[in-house]
Each structure stands twice: as C-alpha cells, then as structure tokens.
C-alpha cells in the first residue's frame, strides 16, 4: 500500500508557521509540504497542534477569538493570508471534523447544502451531486431509499460518511480529515479507509489520525508532530522502520511513549 516516493508537485507549502492562542504559542515555526495526489498522514499525541495546523490551511483558525497565525502558507501557489476569495479557498480544501457534525437536515439537504449556498438550484444537478458524493463516501446504497430522513438518525459511522459526502460536495482539491475514526468502530473505520483509497485517485488527502497504524496503512508520507513541532516527515515506510530519522519517532510509533 505504500507507494513509491510521491512525485506530485507541491500543492500546500507551509513555511515557519506559528500559531498563538492569546499569548501562548502552540505551533513553533513548522515547515512542510503536501504534494499533489499523495496521502500525507499526520500522527502525534493529543495537543501536538495537529488540529490547529489544519485550521490554518483553510483559515478557519480565525473563527477562534484571540488565535493568530504567522508564517507563510501557500495553496496552489496562492498565499492564504492574502487570498481574496476565502470562501473559494475553503471550497478547495474539504474538512472532515473528528466527530460527525451532521447539520440538522435531511440526508439529501446535508449534501446539497454547500452547492445550494454556492447558488446551485437546479434539482437534477443537485440530485447528481448528492448521488455522486454519497457514492464516493460509500453511503449511497444504505441511504438511497431514505434521502429525506434526518441525517442525525443515521448511525455514528454513517454520519461520519455523511460528513465526508458533505466535504466532497464542493468538489475539493484537497481533503483533510481530522481523526475521523475517533468515535466509530473498527469495521466502519476500515470501510472509510477503503473510501479514502478510492478517493486518492482523484484527490490530495491530508489524514490527521489518532491511529498510527492507520497512517501506516494509508499514507505515502507520514509527518510526526510533537508539542507544536514537526519531528519528522518522510516516506511512511521510513517513519515506521526501526531506524527513522529521529529516535522520538521510533518511541512514538512503537508505542514506547504517547
Ligand atoms: N481554542 C483554543 N484556545 C486556546 N488553546 C487552544 C485552543 N485550541 C487548542 N488549543 C491549545 O493548542 C494546543 C494544540 O492543540 P490542538 O491543535 O488541538 O492539538 P491536537 O489536534 O494535536 O490535539 C493545545 O495545547 C491546546 O490546548
Ligand atoms: Mg486535534
């Protein structure tokens, strides 16, 4: 499953990123890149700054009062801090949050929400998008006969797939997942991992995961974050080998710490 060295060009480039909540610095000048078509796994214990890092990419950090970012992030060469169309940036980067956060809407309306907000009203077009996204999220067969049911009536694993379908509805170029498996069972987790394997053909994926073995199964490259720093970023087989670049990586992935 680990492919050769990803050769895609840089899609996201992060340089000297610092994040503060008020006076407190929680990300201490990290740099890394995400390459087109890869799955970049991000591992690290709680509080390492993984979620804060993701929020910088699509500028949702600014929803947190008192939070600030410094440094440079470019997405497709465009500086996210200077981008004029921040909604366009957020459409380009789909985000799947740790817990299912289905809107209190029907299954159909959950997926149609973003396209409608972007001005699409033609029913046939919306039907197409809803079906495509639910299929991509491997949920279509389970819900196609009850699209008018509330999304909140679905099981946890189904809601998480609905969240993925929603993230896909604005046709993102990059899909970011933040610990998607934290509240779902192993069988559903494997199911969604299969979905990600399919999606990688068409998309760049940034997979923040609480399961180190999930990065090992899926990621082309893996980044290890600890206390607001990037300890290591390398090919997944190197990160999980007996001799990664940093001894702290070995301690973490082999379960000695964290
Ligand atoms: N909204 C917030 N306000 C203040 N501190 C925060 C906030 N969100 C996260 N933090 C702090 O930032 C650090 C990194 O957190 P986070 O980015 O959530 O890490 P991770 O996703 O790796 O668990 C932690 O020390 C956390 O307490
Ligand atoms: Mg987090």
Coordinates of C-alpha atoms and ligand atoms in Angstrom, one line a residue:
X1 CA 0.0 0.0 0.0
X2 CA 2.9 2.3 0.4
X3 CA 3.6 3.6 -3.0
X4 CA 6.9 4.9 -4.4
X5 CA 8.2 8.3 -3.4
X6 CA 5.3 10.7 -4.3
X7 CA 6.3 12.7 -7.3
X8 CA 3.5 15.2 -7.5
X9 CA 4.2 18.9 -7.3
X10 CA 3.7 20.9 -4.1
X11 CA 0.1 21.7 -3.5
X12 CA 0.3 23.1 0.0
X13 CA 3.5 24.7 1.2
X14 CA 3.8 25.7 4.9
X15 CA 6.8 27.8 6.0
X16 CA 7.7 28.8 9.5
X17 CA 4.1 28.5 10.7
X18 CA 3.5 29.8 14.2
X19 CA 0.1 29.7 16.0
X20 CA -0.8 31.6 19.1
X21 CA -3.8 31.4 21.3
X22 CA -3.6 34.7 23.0
X23 CA -0.1 35.0 24.3
X24 CA 0.6 31.2 24.2
X25 CA 2.4 29.8 21.3
X26 CA 1.3 26.3 20.4
X27 CA 2.9 25.8 17.0
X28 CA 6.5 26.8 17.0
X29 CA 7.6 27.6 13.4
X30 CA 6.9 24.4 11.4
X31 CA 7.5 23.8 7.7
X32 CA 6.3 21.1 5.5
X33 CA 4.7 20.5 2.1
X34 CA 1.8 18.4 0.8
X35 CA 2.2 17.0 -2.7
X36 CA -0.5 16.5 -5.3
X37 CA -2.1 13.1 -5.3
X38 CA -0.5 11.9 -2.1
X39 CA -2.0 10.8 1.2
X40 CA 0.0 12.7 3.8
X41 CA -0.5 11.1 7.2
X42 CA -0.1 13.3 10.3
X43 CA 0.4 11.5 13.6
X44 CA 1.3 12.7 17.1
X45 CA -0.2 12.7 20.6
X46 CA -3.1 14.9 21.7
X47 CA -2.2 18.6 22.0
X48 CA 0.6 18.4 19.4
X49 CA -1.0 21.2 17.3
X50 CA -2.5 18.9 14.6
X51 CA -6.0 20.4 14.6
X52 CA -4.6 24.0 14.9
X53 CA -2.4 23.3 11.9
X54 CA -5.3 22.1 9.8
X55 CA -7.3 25.2 10.7
X56 CA -4.6 27.4 9.3
X57 CA -4.8 25.8 5.9
X58 CA -8.3 27.0 5.2
X59 CA -8.2 30.0 7.5
X60 CA -10.8 28.7 9.9
X61 CA -8.4 29.5 12.8
X62 CA -9.7 33.0 12.6
X63 CA -13.1 31.8 14.0
X64 CA -11.3 31.3 17.3
X65 CA -11.1 34.7 19.1
X66 CA -7.6 35.6 20.1
X67 CA -6.0 33.0 17.8
X68 CA -3.3 34.2 15.4
X69 CA -1.1 32.6 12.8
X70 CA 2.3 33.8 11.4
X71 CA 4.4 32.4 8.6
X72 CA 3.5 31.6 5.1
X73 CA 1.1 29.0 3.7
X74 CA 0.5 28.8 0.0
X75 CA -2.1 26.6 -1.6
X76 CA -1.6 26.2 -5.3
X77 CA 0.9 28.9 -5.1
X78 CA -1.5 31.4 -3.5
X79 CA -0.8 32.9 -0.1
X80 CA -3.7 32.0 2.1
X81 CA -3.3 35.1 4.2
X82 CA -3.7 37.3 1.2
X83 CA -6.3 35.3 -0.7
X84 CA -9.2 37.5 -1.8
X85 CA -11.7 34.7 -2.0
X86 CA -11.6 33.0 1.3
X87 CA -14.7 31.0 0.5
X88 CA -13.1 29.7 -2.6
X89 CA -10.1 28.6 -0.5
X90 CA -12.4 26.8 1.9
X91 CA -14.2 25.1 -1.0
X92 CA -10.8 24.0 -2.3
X93 CA -10.0 22.3 1.0
X94 CA -12.6 19.9 2.3
X95 CA -12.5 19.4 6.0
X96 CA -13.9 16.4 7.9
X97 CA -14.1 17.1 11.6
X98 CA -13.3 14.5 14.4
X99 CA -16.9 13.8 15.3
X100 CA -19.8 13.6 12.9
X101 CA -21.3 17.1 12.8
X102 CA -24.3 16.4 10.5
X103 CA -26.4 19.5 10.2
X104 CA -30.0 19.0 11.5
X105 CA -31.1 18.5 8.0
X106 CA -32.2 15.5 5.8
X107 CA -29.5 13.3 4.3
X108 CA -30.2 15.0 0.9
X109 CA -30.0 18.5 2.3
X110 CA -26.8 17.8 4.2
X111 CA -25.0 17.1 1.0
X112 CA -26.9 19.7 -1.1
X113 CA -26.2 22.4 1.5
X114 CA -22.9 23.8 0.1
X115 CA -23.8 23.6 -3.6
X116 CA -27.0 25.4 -2.8
X117 CA -25.1 28.0 -0.8
X118 CA -22.9 28.5 -3.9
X119 CA -26.0 29.3 -5.9
X120 CA -27.0 26.0 -7.5
X121 CA -30.7 25.4 -7.5
X122 CA -31.4 23.1 -10.5
X123 CA -32.9 19.9 -8.9
X124 CA -31.4 17.5 -11.4
X125 CA -27.9 18.9 -10.9
X126 CA -28.3 18.8 -7.2
X127 CA -29.6 15.2 -7.4
X128 CA -26.5 14.3 -9.4
X129 CA -24.1 15.9 -6.9
X130 CA -25.9 14.2 -3.9
X131 CA -25.7 10.8 -5.6
X132 CA -22.1 11.2 -6.6
X133 CA -20.9 12.3 -3.2
X134 CA -22.9 9.7 -1.3
X135 CA -21.4 7.0 -3.7
X136 CA -17.9 8.4 -3.2
X137 CA -18.4 8.2 0.6
X138 CA -19.7 4.6 0.3
X139 CA -23.1 5.5 1.8
X140 CA -25.4 5.6 -1.2
X141 CA -26.6 2.0 -1.1
X142 CA -27.5 2.4 2.6
X143 CA -29.5 5.6 2.3
X144 CA -30.7 6.0 -1.3
X145 CA -34.3 5.0 -0.3
X146 CA -34.5 7.4 2.6
X147 CA -32.8 10.6 1.5
X148 CA -35.5 12.6 3.2
X149 CA -34.6 11.2 6.6
X150 CA -32.8 13.4 9.1
X151 CA -29.0 12.8 8.9
X152 CA -29.0 12.7 12.7
X153 CA -31.0 9.5 12.6
X154 CA -28.1 7.6 11.0
X155 CA -25.6 5.5 13.0
X156 CA -22.3 7.1 14.0
X157 CA -20.4 5.5 11.2
X158 CA -23.0 6.5 8.7
X159 CA -23.0 10.1 10.0
X160 CA -19.2 10.2 9.6
X161 CA -19.6 9.1 6.0
X162 CA -22.3 11.7 5.5
X163 CA -19.7 14.3 6.8
X164 CA -17.3 13.0 4.1
X165 CA -20.0 13.3 1.5
X166 CA -20.6 16.8 2.5
X167 CA -17.0 17.7 2.4
X168 CA -16.9 16.3 -1.2
X169 CA -19.9 18.3 -2.3
X170 CA -17.9 21.3 -3.2
X171 CA -15.5 19.3 -5.2
X172 CA -12.4 19.9 -3.1
X173 CA -9.0 19.5 -4.5
X174 CA -7.6 18.6 -1.1
X175 CA -9.5 16.6 1.5
X176 CA -8.4 17.0 5.2
X177 CA -9.6 14.5 7.8
X178 CA -9.1 15.2 11.5
X179 CA -9.2 11.9 13.5
X180 CA -12.3 10.7 11.7
X181 CA -12.2 7.3 13.4
X182 CA -12.2 8.5 17.0
X183 CA -15.9 7.8 17.6
X184 CA -16.5 4.9 15.3
X185 CA -16.0 1.2 15.4
X186 CA -13.1 -0.7 13.7
X187 CA -15.3 -2.2 10.9
X188 CA -16.6 1.2 9.9
X189 CA -13.1 2.6 10.2
X190 CA -11.9 0.1 7.7
X191 CA -14.8 0.9 5.4
X192 CA -13.9 4.5 5.4
X193 CA -10.2 3.7 4.8
X194 CA -11.4 1.9 1.6
X195 CA -13.2 5.1 0.6
X196 CA -10.0 7.0 1.1
X197 CA -8.1 4.5 -1.1
X198 CA -10.6 5.2 -3.8
X199 CA -10.5 8.9 -3.4
X200 CA -6.8 9.2 -3.6
X201 CA -7.0 8.6 -7.3
X202 CA -8.7 12.0 -7.8
X203 CA -7.6 14.0 -4.7
X204 CA -4.9 15.0 -2.4
X205 CA -5.5 13.8 1.2
X206 CA -4.2 15.1 4.5
X207 CA -5.0 12.5 7.0
X208 CA -4.6 13.5 10.7
X209 CA -5.0 10.3 12.6
X210 CA -5.1 9.2 16.2
X211 CA -4.3 5.7 14.9
X212 CA -0.7 5.5 14.0
X213 CA -1.3 2.2 12.2
X214 CA -3.9 4.0 10.0
X215 CA -1.1 6.2 8.7
X216 CA 1.0 3.2 8.1
X217 CA -1.8 1.5 6.1
X218 CA -2.8 4.5 4.0
X219 CA -0.2 7.3 3.9
X220 CA 2.5 7.7 1.2
X221 CA 4.4 10.0 3.6
X222 CA 3.9 10.5 7.3
X223 CA 4.6 13.5 9.5
X224 CA 5.1 13.2 13.2
X225 CA 4.1 16.2 15.3
X226 CA 5.0 16.7 18.9
X227 CA 4.5 19.7 21.1
X228 CA 3.9 22.1 18.2
X229 CA 6.8 20.9 16.2
X230 CA 7.4 18.6 13.3
X231 CA 9.8 16.0 14.5
X232 CA 9.9 14.1 11.2
X233 CA 8.4 13.9 7.8
X234 CA 9.4 11.1 5.5
X235 CA 8.1 8.2 3.5
X236 CA 5.8 6.1 5.6
X237 CA 8.0 3.0 5.4
X238 CA 10.9 5.1 6.8
X239 CA 8.9 6.6 9.6
X240 CA 7.7 3.2 10.7
X241 CA 11.0 1.5 10.3
X242 CA 13.4 0.6 13.1
X243 CA 15.6 3.5 12.1
X244 CA 13.5 6.6 11.4
X245 CA 15.3 9.9 11.3
X246 CA 14.6 10.8 14.9
X247 CA 14.6 8.5 17.9
X248 CA 11.4 10.2 19.3
X249 CA 9.6 8.9 16.2
X250 CA 10.6 5.4 16.9
X251 CA 9.5 5.7 20.6
X252 CA 6.1 7.1 19.5
X253 CA 5.3 4.7 16.6
X254 CA 6.5 1.7 18.6
X255 CA 4.2 2.6 21.5
X256 CA 7.0 3.4 24.0
X257 CA 5.5 6.9 24.5
X258 CA 2.2 8.6 23.6
Ligands
LIG1 N1 -9.4 27.4 21.1 C1 -8.3 27.2 21.8 N2 -7.9 28.1 22.7 C2 -6.8 28.0 23.5 N3 -5.9 27.0 23.3 C3 -6.2 26.1 22.4 C4 -7.4 26.1 21.6 N4 -7.4 25.1 20.7 C5 -6.3 24.4 21.0 N5 -5.6 25.0 22.0 C6 -4.3 24.5 22.5 O1 -3.3 24.4 21.5 C7 -2.5 23.2 21.6 C8 -2.6 22.3 20.4 O2 -4.0 21.8 20.3 P1 -4.5 21.1 19.1 O3 -4.2 21.9 17.9 O4 -6.0 20.8 19.3 O5 -3.7 19.8 19.0 P2 -4.1 18.3 18.6 O6 -5.1 18.4 17.5 O7 -2.8 17.7 18.1 O8 -4.6 17.6 19.8 C9 -3.0 22.5 22.9 O9 -2.2 22.9 24.0 C10 -4.4 23.1 23.1 O10 -4.7 23.2 24.5
LIG2 MG1 -6.9 17.5 17.3

